[in-house]
Tab-separated table of C-alpha atoms in Angstrom:
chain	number	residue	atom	x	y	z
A	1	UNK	CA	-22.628	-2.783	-20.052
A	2	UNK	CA	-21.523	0.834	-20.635
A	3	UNK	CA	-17.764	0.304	-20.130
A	4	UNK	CA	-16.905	2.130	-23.244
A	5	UNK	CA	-17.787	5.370	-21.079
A	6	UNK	CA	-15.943	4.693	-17.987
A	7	UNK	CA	-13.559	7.724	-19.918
A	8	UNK	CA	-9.689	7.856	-17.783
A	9	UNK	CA	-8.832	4.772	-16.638
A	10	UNK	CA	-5.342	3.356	-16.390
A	11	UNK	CA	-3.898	0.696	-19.103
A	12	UNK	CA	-3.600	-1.615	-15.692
A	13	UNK	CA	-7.281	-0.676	-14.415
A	14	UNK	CA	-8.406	-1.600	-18.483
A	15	UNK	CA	-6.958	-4.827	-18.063
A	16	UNK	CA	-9.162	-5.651	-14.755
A	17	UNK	CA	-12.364	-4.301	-16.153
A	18	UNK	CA	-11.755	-6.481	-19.376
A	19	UNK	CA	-11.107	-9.575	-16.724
A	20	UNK	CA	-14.222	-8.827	-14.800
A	21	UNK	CA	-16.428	-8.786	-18.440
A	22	UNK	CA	-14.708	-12.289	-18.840
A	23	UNK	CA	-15.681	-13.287	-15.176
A	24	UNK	CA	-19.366	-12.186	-15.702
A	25	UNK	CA	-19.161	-9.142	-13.621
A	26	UNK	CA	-21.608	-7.266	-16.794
A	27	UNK	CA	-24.310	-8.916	-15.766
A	28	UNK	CA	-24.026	-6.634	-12.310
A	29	UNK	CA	-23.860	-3.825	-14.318
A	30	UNK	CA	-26.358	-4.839	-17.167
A	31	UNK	CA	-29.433	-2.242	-16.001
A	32	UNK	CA	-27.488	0.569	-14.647
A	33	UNK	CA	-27.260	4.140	-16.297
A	34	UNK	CA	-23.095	5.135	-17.278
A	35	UNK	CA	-23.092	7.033	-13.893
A	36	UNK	CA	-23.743	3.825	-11.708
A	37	UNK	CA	-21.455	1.705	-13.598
A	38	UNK	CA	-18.856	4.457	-12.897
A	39	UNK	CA	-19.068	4.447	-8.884
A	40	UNK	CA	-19.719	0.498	-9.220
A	41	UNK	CA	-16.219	-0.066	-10.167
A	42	UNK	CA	-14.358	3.166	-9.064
A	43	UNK	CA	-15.495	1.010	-5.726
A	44	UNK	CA	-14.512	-2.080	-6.829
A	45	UNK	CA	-11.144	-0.735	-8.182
A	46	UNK	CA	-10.403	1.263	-5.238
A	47	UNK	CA	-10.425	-2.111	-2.801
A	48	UNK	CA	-8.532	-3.324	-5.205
A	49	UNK	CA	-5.822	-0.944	-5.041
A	50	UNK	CA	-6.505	-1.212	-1.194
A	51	UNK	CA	-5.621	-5.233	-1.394
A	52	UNK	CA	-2.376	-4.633	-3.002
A	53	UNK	CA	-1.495	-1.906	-0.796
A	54	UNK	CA	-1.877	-4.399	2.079
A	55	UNK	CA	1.678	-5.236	4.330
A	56	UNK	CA	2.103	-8.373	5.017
A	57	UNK	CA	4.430	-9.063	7.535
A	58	UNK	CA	4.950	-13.139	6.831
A	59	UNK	CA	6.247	-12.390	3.557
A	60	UNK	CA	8.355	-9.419	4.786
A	61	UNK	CA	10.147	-11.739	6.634
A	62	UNK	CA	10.285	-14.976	4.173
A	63	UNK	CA	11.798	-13.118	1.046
A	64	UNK	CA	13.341	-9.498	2.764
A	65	UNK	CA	12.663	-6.252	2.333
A	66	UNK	CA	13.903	-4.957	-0.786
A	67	UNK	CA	11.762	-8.134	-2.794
A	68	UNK	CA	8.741	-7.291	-0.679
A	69	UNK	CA	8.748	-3.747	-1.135
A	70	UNK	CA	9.387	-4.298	-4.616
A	71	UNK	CA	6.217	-6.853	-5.171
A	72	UNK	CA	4.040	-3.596	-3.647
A	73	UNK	CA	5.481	-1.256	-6.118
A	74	UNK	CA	4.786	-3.087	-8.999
A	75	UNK	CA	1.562	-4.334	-8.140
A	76	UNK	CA	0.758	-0.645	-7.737
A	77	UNK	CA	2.057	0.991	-11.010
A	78	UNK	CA	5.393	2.149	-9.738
A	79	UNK	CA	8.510	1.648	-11.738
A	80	UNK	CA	11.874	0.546	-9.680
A	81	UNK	CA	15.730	0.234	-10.271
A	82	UNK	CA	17.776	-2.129	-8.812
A	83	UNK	CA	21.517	-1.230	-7.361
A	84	UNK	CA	24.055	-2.106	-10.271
A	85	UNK	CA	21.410	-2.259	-12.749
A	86	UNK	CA	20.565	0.468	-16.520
A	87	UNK	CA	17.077	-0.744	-16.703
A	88	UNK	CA	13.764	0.236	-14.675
A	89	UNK	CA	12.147	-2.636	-13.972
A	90	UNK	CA	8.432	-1.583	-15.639
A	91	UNK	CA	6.160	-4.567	-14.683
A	92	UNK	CA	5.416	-7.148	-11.802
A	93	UNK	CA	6.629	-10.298	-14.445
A	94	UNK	CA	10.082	-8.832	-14.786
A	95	UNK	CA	11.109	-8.907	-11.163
A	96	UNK	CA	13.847	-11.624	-11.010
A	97	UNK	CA	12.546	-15.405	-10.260
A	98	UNK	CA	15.624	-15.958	-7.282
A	99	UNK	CA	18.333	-14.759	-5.288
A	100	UNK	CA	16.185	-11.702	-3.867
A	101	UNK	CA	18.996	-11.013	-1.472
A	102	UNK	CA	21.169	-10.004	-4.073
A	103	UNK	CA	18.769	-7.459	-6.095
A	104	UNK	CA	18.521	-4.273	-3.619
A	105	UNK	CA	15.878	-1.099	-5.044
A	106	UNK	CA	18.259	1.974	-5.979
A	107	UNK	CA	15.889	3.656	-7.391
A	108	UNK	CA	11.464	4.273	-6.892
A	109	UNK	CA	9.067	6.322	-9.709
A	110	UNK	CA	5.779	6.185	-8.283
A	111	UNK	CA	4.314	7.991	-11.050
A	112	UNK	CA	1.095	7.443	-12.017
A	113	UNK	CA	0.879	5.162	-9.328
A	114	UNK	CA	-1.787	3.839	-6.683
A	115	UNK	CA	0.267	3.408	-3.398
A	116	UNK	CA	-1.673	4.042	-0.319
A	117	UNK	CA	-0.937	5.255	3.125
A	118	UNK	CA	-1.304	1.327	4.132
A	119	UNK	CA	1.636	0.200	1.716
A	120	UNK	CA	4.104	2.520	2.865
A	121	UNK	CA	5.523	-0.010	5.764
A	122	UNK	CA	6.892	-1.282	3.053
A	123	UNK	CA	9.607	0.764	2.768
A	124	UNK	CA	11.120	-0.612	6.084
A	125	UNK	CA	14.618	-1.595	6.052
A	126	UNK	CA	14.879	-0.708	2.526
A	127	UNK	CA	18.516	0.876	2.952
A	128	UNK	CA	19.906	1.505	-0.475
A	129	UNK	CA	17.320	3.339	-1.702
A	130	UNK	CA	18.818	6.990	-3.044
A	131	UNK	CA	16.029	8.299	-5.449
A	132	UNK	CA	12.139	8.386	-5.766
A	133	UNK	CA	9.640	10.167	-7.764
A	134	UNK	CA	6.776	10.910	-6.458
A	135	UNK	CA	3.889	12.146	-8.934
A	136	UNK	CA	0.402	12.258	-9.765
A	137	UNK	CA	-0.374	9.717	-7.324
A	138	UNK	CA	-4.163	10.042	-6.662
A	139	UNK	CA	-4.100	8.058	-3.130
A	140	UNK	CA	-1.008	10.193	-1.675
A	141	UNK	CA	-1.815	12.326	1.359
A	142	UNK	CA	0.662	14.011	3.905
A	143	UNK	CA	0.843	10.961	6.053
A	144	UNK	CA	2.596	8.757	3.384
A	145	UNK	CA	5.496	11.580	3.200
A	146	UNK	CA	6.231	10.947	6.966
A	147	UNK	CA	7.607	7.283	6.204
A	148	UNK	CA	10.062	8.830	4.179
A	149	UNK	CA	12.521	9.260	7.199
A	150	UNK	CA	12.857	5.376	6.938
A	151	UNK	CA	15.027	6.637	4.223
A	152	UNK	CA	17.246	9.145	5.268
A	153	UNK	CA	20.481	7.441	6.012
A	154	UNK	CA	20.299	6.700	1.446
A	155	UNK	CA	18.217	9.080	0.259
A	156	UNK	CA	19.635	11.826	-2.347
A	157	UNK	CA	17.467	12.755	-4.808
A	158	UNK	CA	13.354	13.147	-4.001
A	159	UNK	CA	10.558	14.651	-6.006
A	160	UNK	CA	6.754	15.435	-5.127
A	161	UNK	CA	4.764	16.704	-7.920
A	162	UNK	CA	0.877	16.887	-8.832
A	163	UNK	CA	-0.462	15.070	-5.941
A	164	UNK	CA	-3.398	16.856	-4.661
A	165	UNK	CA	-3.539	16.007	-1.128
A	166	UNK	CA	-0.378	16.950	-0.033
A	167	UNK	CA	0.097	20.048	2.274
A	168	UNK	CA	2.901	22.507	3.373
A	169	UNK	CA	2.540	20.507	7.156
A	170	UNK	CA	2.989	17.310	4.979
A	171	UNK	CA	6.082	18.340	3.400
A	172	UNK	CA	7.761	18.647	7.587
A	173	UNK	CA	9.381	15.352	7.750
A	174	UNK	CA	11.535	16.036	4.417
A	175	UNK	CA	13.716	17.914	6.811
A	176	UNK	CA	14.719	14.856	8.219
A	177	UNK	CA	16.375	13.393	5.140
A	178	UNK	CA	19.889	15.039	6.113
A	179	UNK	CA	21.516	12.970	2.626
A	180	UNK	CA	19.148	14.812	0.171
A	181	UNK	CA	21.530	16.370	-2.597
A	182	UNK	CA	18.289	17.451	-4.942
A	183	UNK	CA	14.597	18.437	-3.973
A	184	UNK	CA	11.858	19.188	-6.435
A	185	UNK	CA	8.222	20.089	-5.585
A	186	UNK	CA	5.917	21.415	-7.887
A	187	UNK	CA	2.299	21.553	-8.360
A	188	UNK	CA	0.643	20.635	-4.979
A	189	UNK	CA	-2.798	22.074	-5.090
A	190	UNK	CA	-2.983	21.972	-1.426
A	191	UNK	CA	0.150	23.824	-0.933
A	192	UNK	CA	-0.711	27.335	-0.186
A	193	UNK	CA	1.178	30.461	-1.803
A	194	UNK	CA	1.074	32.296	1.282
A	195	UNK	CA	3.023	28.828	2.813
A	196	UNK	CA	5.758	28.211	-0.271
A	197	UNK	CA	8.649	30.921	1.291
A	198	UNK	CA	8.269	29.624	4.928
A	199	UNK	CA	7.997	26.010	3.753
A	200	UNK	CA	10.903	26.933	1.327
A	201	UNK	CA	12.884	28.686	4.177
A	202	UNK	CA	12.690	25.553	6.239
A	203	UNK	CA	13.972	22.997	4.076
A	204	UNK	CA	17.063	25.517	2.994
A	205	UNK	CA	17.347	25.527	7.095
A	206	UNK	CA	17.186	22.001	7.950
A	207	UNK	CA	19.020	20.778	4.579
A	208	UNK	CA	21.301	23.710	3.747
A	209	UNK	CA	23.897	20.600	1.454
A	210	UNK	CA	20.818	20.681	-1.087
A	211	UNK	CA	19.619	21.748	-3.953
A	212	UNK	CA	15.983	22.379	-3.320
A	213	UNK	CA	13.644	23.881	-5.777
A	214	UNK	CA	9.971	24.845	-5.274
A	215	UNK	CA	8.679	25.353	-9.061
A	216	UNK	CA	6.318	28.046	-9.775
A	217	UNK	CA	3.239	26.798	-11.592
């Protein structure tokens, strides 16, 4: 199997290719040239990611927001903080065993991460979350940036960074997060130069309490 030339995957994604060896899954990939064992499990990967992107209302409901929106993130490669807590919580096996009323996300770094469009009703009723990172997430497009309102009446510190799919029309429903003290965004590909002042001029408009920066690259 030519997994040794499968080049940047994540430490998480390493882990699940190892499992799948252990499973058998090399004798699928056996005869194929590098290339085809490359697609085979960027595919396989990818409905992975898709899986654990999935909402599920029943358990919404059964353990409460903040714990379900929590399991998402970490199944996803995000990194959280819990209100009254130092310490990120860095791994799905940390997140506390009871009392999930009590433990309510502060805040998000999605860096890194593979949250989807379909996760993002996760954030629901989440209402103490005040910061979140948001970079180099390869699944992020402008549609996941319009659940961000869900956060407004918390919200106070938000940055978008190195996601390639994001666009200056994208960026629109920031201007409905009316607690944001400090905005960063920086290297978006999509985000036009000719866009950056107007897009800049806007947010100053609609959120003249914050510190917003738009980074030259």
């Amino acid at each position: 199997m030519n997994i040794v030339k499968l080049g940047n995957i994540s430490g998480k994604h390493q882990k699940i290719l190892h499992k799948c060896m252990q499973l058998g899954l090399s004798r699928i990939t056996k005869k194929s040239t590098p290339v085809q064992t490359r697609l085979f499990f960027d595919s396989f990967i990818q409905r992975l990611d898709a899986g654990y992107n999935t909402f599920d209302i029943d358990r919404h409901k059964l353990v409460g927001p903040d714990r379900n929106c929590a399991e998402w993130l970490m199944k996803c490669g995000a990194t959280i903080k819990f209100e009254g807590h130092n310490n990120h919580i860095l791994e799905y096996n940390a997140l506390p065993s009871s009392n999930f009323d009590k433990y309510k996300i502060e805040e998000i770094d999605l860096t890194d991460s593979t949250v989807m469009l379909k996760g993002f009703p996760h954030l629901h009723n989440c209402k103490h979350v005040k910061k979140i990172i948001i970079h180099n997430c390869k699944y992020l497009c402008d549609s996941c940036i319009a659940y961000l309102p869900e956060l407004k009446s918390t919200l106070e510190h938000l940055q978008i960074s190195s996601c390639r799919y994001i666009t200056s029309e994208g960026l629109i429903p920031i201007t409905e997060l009316v607690n944001l003290k400090k905005l960063i965004i920086y290297d978006l590909p999509h985000l036009e130069e000719k866009h950056k002042k107007p897009l800049l001029d806007l947010l100053k408009d609609a959120l003249p309490k914050c510190d917003t920066e738009l980074i030259k690259q």
